[in-house]
CSV table of C-alpha atoms in Angstrom, one decimal:
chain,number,residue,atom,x,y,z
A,20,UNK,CA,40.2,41.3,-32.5
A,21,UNK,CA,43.4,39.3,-34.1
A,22,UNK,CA,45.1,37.6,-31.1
A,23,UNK,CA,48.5,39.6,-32.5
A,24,UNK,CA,46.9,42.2,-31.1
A,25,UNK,CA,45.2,40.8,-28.0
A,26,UNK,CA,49.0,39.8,-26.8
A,27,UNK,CA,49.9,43.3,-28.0
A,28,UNK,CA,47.5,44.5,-25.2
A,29,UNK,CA,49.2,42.1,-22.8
A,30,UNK,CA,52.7,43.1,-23.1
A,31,UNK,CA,51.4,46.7,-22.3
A,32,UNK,CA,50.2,45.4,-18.7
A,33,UNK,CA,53.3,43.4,-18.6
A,34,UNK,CA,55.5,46.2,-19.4
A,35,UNK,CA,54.0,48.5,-16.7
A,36,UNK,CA,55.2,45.6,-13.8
A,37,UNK,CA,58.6,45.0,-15.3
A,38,UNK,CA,61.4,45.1,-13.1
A,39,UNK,CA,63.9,43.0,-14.9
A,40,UNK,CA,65.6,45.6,-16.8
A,41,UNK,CA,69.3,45.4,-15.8
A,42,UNK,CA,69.7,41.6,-17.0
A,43,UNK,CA,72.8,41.2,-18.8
A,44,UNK,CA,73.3,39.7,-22.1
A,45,UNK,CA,74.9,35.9,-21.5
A,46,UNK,CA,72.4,33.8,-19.8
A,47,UNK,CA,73.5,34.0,-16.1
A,48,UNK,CA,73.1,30.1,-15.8
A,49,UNK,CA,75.1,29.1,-19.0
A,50,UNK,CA,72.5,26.7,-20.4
A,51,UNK,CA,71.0,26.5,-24.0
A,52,UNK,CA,68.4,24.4,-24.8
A,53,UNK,CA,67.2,23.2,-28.3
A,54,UNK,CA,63.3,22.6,-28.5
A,55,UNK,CA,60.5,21.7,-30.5
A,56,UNK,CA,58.2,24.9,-31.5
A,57,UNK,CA,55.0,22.5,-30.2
A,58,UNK,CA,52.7,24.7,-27.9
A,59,UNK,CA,52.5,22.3,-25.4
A,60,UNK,CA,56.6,22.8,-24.1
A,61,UNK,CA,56.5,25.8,-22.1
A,62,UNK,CA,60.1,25.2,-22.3
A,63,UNK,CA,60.9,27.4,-19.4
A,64,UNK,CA,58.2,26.9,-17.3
A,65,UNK,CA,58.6,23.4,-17.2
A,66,UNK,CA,62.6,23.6,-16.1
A,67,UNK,CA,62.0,26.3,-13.6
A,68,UNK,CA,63.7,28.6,-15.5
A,69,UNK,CA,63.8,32.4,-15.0
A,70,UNK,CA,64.2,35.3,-17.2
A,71,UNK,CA,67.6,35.6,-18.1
A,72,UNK,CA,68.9,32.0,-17.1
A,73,UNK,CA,69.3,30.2,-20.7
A,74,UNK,CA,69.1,30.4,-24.7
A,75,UNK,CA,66.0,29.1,-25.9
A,76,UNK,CA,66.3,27.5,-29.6
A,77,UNK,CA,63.2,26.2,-31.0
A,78,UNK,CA,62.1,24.7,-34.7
A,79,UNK,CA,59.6,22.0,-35.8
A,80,UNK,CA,60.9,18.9,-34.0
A,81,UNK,CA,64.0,20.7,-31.7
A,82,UNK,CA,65.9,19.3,-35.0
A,83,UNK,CA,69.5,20.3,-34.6
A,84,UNK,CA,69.2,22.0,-37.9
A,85,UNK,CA,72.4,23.9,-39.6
A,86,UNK,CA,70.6,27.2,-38.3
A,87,UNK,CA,70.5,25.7,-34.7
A,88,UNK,CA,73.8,24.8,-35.2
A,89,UNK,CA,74.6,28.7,-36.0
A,90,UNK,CA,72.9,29.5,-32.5
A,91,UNK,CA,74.4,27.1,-30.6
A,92,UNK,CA,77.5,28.5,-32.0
A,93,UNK,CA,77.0,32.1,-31.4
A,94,UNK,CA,75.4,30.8,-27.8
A,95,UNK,CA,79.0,28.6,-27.0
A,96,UNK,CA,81.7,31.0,-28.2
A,97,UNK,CA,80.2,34.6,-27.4
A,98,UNK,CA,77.9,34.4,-24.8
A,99,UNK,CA,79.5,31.3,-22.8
A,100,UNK,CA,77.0,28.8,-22.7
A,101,UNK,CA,78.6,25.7,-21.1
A,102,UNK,CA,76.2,22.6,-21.5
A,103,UNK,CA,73.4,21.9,-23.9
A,104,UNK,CA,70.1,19.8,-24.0
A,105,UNK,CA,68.1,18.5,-26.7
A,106,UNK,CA,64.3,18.2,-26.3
A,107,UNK,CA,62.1,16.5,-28.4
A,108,UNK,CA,58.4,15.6,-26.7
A,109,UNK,CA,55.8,12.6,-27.2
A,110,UNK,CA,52.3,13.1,-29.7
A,111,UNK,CA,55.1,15.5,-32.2
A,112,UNK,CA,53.2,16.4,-35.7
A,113,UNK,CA,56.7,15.4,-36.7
A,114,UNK,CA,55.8,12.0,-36.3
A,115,UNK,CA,52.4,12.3,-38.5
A,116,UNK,CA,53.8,13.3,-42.3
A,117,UNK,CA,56.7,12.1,-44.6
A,118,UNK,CA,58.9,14.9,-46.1
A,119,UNK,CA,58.3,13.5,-49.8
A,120,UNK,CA,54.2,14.0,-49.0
A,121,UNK,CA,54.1,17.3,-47.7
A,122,UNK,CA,56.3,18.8,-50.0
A,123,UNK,CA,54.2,17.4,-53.4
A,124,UNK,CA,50.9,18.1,-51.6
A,125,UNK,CA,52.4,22.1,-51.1
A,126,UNK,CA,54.1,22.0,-54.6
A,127,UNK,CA,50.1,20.5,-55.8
A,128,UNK,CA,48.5,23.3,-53.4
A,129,UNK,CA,50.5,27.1,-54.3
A,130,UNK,CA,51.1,25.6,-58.1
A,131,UNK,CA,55.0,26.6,-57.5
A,132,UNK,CA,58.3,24.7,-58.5
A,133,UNK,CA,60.0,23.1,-55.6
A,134,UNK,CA,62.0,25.8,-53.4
A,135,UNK,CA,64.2,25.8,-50.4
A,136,UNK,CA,63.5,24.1,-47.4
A,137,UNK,CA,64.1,20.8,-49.3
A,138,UNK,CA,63.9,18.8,-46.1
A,139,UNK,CA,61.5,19.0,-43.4
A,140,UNK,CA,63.2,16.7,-41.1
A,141,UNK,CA,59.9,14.4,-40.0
A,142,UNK,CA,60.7,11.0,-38.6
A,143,UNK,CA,59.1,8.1,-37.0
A,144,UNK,CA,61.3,7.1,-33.9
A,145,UNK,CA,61.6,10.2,-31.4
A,146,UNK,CA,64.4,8.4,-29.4
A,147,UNK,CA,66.2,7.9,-32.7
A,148,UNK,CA,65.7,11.4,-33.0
A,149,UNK,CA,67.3,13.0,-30.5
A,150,UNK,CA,70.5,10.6,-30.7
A,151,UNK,CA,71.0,12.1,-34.4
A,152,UNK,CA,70.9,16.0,-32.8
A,153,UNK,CA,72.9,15.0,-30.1
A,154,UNK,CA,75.7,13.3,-32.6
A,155,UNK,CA,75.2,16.4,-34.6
A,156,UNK,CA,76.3,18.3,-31.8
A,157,UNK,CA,78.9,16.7,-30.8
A,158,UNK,CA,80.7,16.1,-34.5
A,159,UNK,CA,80.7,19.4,-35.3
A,160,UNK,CA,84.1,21.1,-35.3
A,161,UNK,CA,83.2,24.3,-34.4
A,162,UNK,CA,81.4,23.1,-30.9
A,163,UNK,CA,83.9,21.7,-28.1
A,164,UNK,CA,83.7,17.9,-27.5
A,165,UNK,CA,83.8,18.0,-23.6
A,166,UNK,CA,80.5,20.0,-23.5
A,167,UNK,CA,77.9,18.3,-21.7
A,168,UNK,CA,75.0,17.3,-24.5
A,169,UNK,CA,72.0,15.9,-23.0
A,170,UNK,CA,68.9,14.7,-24.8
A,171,UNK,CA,65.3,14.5,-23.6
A,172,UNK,CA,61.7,12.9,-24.5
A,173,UNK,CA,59.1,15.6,-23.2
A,174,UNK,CA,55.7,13.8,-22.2
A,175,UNK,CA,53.2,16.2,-23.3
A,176,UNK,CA,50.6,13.7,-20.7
A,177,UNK,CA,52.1,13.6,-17.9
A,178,UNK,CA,54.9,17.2,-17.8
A,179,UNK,CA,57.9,14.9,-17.6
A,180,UNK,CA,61.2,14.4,-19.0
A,181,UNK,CA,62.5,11.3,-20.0
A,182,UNK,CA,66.4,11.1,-20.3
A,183,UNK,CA,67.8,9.5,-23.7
A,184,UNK,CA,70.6,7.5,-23.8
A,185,UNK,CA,73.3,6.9,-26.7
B,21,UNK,CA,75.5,19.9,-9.3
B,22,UNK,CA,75.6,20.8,-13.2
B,23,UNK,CA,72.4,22.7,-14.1
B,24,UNK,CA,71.0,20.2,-16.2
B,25,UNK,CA,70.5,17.9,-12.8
B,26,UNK,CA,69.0,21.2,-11.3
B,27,UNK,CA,66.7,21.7,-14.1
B,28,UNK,CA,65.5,17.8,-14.1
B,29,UNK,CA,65.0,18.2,-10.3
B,30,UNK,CA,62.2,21.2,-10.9
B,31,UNK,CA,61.4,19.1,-13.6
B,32,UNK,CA,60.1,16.0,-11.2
B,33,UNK,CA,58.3,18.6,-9.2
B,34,UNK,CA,56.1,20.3,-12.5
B,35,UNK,CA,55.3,16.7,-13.4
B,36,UNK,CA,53.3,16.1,-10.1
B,37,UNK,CA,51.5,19.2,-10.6
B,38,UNK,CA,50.8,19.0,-13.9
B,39,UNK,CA,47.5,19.3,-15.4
B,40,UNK,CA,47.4,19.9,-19.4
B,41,UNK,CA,48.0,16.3,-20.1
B,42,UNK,CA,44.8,16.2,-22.2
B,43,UNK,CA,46.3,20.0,-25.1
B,44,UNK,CA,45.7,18.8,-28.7
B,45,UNK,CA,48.5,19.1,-31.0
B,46,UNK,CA,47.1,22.6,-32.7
B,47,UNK,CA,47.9,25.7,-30.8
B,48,UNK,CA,44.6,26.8,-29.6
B,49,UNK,CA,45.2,30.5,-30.9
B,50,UNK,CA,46.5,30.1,-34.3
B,51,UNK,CA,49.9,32.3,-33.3
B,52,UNK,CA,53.3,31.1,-34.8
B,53,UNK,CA,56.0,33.2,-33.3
B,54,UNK,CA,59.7,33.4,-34.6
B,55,UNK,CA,61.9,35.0,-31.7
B,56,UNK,CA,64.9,35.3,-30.9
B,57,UNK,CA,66.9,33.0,-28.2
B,58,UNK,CA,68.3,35.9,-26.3
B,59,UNK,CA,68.1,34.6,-22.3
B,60,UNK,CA,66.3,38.0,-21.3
B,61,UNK,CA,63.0,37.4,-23.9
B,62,UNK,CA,60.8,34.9,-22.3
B,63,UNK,CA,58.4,34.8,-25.0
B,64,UNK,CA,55.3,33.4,-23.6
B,65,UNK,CA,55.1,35.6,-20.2
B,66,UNK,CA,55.5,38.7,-21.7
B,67,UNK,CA,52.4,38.2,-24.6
B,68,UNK,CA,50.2,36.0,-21.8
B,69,UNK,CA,50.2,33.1,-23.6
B,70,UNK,CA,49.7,29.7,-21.7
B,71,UNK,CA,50.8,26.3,-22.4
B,72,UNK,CA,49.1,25.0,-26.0
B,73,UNK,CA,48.2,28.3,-27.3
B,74,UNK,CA,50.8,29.2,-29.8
B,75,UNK,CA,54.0,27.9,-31.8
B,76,UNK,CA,57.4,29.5,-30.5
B,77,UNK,CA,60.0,29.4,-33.4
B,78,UNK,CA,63.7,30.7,-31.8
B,79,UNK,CA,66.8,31.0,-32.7
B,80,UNK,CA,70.3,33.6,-32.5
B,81,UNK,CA,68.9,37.2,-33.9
B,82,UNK,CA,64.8,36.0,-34.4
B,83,UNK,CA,66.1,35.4,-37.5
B,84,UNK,CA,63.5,33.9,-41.0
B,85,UNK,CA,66.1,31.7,-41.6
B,86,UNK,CA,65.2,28.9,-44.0
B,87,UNK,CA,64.7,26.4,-40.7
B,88,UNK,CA,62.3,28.7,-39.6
B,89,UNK,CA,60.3,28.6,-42.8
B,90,UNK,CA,60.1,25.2,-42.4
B,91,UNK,CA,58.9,25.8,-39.3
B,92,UNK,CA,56.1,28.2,-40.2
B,93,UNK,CA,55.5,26.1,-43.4
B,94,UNK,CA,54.6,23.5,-41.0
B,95,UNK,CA,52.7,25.2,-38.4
B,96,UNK,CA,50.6,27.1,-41.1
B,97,UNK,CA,49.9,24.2,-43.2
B,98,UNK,CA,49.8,21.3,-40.8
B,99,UNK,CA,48.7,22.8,-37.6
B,100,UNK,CA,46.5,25.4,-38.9
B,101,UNK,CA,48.4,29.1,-37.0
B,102,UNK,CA,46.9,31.8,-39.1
B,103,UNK,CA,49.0,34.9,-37.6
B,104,UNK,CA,52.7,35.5,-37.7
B,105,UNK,CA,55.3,37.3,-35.3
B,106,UNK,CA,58.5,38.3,-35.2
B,107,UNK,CA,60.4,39.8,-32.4
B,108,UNK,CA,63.9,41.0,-32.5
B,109,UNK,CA,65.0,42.9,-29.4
B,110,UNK,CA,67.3,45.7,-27.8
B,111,UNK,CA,71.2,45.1,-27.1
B,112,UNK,CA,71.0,41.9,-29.4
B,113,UNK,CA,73.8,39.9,-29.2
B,114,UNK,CA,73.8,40.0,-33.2
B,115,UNK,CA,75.1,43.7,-32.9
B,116,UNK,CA,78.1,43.0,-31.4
B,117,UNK,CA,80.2,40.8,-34.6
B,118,UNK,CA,80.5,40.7,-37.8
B,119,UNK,CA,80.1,36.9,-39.4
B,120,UNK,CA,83.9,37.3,-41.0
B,121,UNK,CA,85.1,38.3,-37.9
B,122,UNK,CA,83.6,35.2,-35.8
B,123,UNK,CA,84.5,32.7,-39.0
B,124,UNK,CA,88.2,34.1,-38.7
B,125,UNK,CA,88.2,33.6,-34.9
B,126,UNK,CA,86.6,30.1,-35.1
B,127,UNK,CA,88.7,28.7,-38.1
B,128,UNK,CA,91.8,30.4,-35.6
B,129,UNK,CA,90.5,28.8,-32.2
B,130,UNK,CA,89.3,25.2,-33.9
B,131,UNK,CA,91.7,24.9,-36.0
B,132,UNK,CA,89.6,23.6,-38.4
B,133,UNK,CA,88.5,24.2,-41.8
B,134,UNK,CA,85.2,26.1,-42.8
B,135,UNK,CA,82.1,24.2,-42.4
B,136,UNK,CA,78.1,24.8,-42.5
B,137,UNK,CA,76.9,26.9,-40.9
B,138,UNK,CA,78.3,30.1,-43.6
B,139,UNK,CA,76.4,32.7,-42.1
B,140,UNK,CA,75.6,34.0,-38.8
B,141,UNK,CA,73.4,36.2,-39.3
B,142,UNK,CA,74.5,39.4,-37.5
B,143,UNK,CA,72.8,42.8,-38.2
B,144,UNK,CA,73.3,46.5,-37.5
B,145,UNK,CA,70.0,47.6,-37.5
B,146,UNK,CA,67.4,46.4,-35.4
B,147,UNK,CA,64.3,48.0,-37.4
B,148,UNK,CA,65.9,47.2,-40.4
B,149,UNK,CA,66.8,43.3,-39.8
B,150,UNK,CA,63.1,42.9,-38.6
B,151,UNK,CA,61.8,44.5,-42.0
B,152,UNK,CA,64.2,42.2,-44.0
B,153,UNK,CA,62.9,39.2,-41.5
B,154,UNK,CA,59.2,39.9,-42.6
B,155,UNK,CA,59.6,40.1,-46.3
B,156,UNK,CA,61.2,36.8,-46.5
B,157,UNK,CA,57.8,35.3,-45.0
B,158,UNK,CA,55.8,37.3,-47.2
B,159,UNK,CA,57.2,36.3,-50.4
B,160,UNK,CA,58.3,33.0,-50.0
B,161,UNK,CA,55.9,30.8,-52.2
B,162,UNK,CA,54.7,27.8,-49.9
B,163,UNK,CA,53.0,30.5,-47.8
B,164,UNK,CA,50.1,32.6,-48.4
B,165,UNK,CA,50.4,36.1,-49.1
B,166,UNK,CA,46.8,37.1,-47.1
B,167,UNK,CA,48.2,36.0,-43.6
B,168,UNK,CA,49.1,38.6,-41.1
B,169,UNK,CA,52.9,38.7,-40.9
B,170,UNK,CA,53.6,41.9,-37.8
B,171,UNK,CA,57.4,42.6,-37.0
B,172,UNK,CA,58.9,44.2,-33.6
B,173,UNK,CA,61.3,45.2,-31.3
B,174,UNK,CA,61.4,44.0,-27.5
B,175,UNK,CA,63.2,46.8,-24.9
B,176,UNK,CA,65.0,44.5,-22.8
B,177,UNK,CA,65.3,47.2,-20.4
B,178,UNK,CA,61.0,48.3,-20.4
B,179,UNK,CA,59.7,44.8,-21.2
B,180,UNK,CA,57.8,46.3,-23.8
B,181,UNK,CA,57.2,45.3,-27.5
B,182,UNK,CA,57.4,48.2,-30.3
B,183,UNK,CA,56.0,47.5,-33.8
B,184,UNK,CA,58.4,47.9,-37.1
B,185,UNK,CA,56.2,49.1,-40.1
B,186,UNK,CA,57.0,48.3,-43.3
């Protein structure tokens, strides 16, 4: 059986003991949280956070990409989030490839011409990292300058957040 | 207190308890997932998938953005997932505006000129915006055209998922 459908047959269990179906839309404790995709972050699991309590934006890295940007946006100025985190996390497979590598060996692998995404955003310095999404942030016109933006090292050993400072 | 501090409290308390120091960086069950950030989906409890077993990809609308191609590029071809999801959901925040409208209101409210990003990606049709969502994994060249690529729609209000056929 594919595992798409093994969690298939969970949601049906999951489904029958749902009781959370009057949550509203915003998230009721005005938080939005950029991510990495990584397996390991049970992102709200690991901040005690329940159903309906935040926006959960994830990518390869928690980059602050253009399209977080668009969901931070959306997040801010329709559904009233009021303070954001960044968290990136020790052991990232960010931190194991070069853009300029990956991108030949897939352009040597499907025999195609290079396409959009151009970047991949790797990088070799995780606290480095999160300062550049957390200026991103707070540069952008369209986001408010007196929001709180916080950013965070996840250590996938021990389950803890480090703080990161500018 | 802001809720950051409340969420790095809890945080303090998971570390002590925590026990999955020792996950590799591959999700154990091959499952990249690209959902959407909506406060009401918590993505891993409702498919019964536990820390380190699958990629979660999320952003405003569940949206195949290009940064989540890169994402999926990334967790196909570095990290070895071999199934893909997509989940959109009921009363979507992406229903509600139109991208001109939000662009007018910003540029109005900012003050500023228009900037990245140039879309927002709102949709009118659930089923639809999950077919269009699908077809932009399956023919995008840097990913293989055999890999299982299943599209659906969470009921926020049941807590079940429904699948969209192509």
């Amino acid at each position: 059986m594919s595992v798409i459908e093994e969690v298939l047959q969970y949601n049906k269990k999951y489904a029958k003991r749902f009781k959370l179906g009057h949550l509203p839309i915003p998230p009721s404790r005005a938080l939005a949280i950029v991510a990495c995709m990584d397996a390991r972050l049970t992102v709200e699991e690991m901040l005690g956070l329940k159903t309906g309590e935040a926006h959960i934006i994830r990518n390869a890295g928690g980059i602050v990409s253009e399209d977080a940007l668009r969901s931070l946006i959306i997040s801010h100025h329709l559904l009233g989030t009021r303070e954001f985190m960044i968290i990136n996390h020790t052991d990232c497979g960010m931190l194991t490839f070069k853009d300029e590598k990956l991108r030949k060996n897939l352009l040597k692998k499907t025999r195609t011409a290079t396409v959009a995404p151009l970047l991949f955003h790797a990088f070799s310095n995780i606290s480095e990292n999160v300062r550049q999404q957390m200026q991103k942030i707070q540069t952008h016109p369209w986001l408010p300058t007196d929001i709180p933006v916080r950013g965070f090292v996840y250590d996938v050993r021990k389950g803890r957040l480090e703080e990161v400072y500018a």
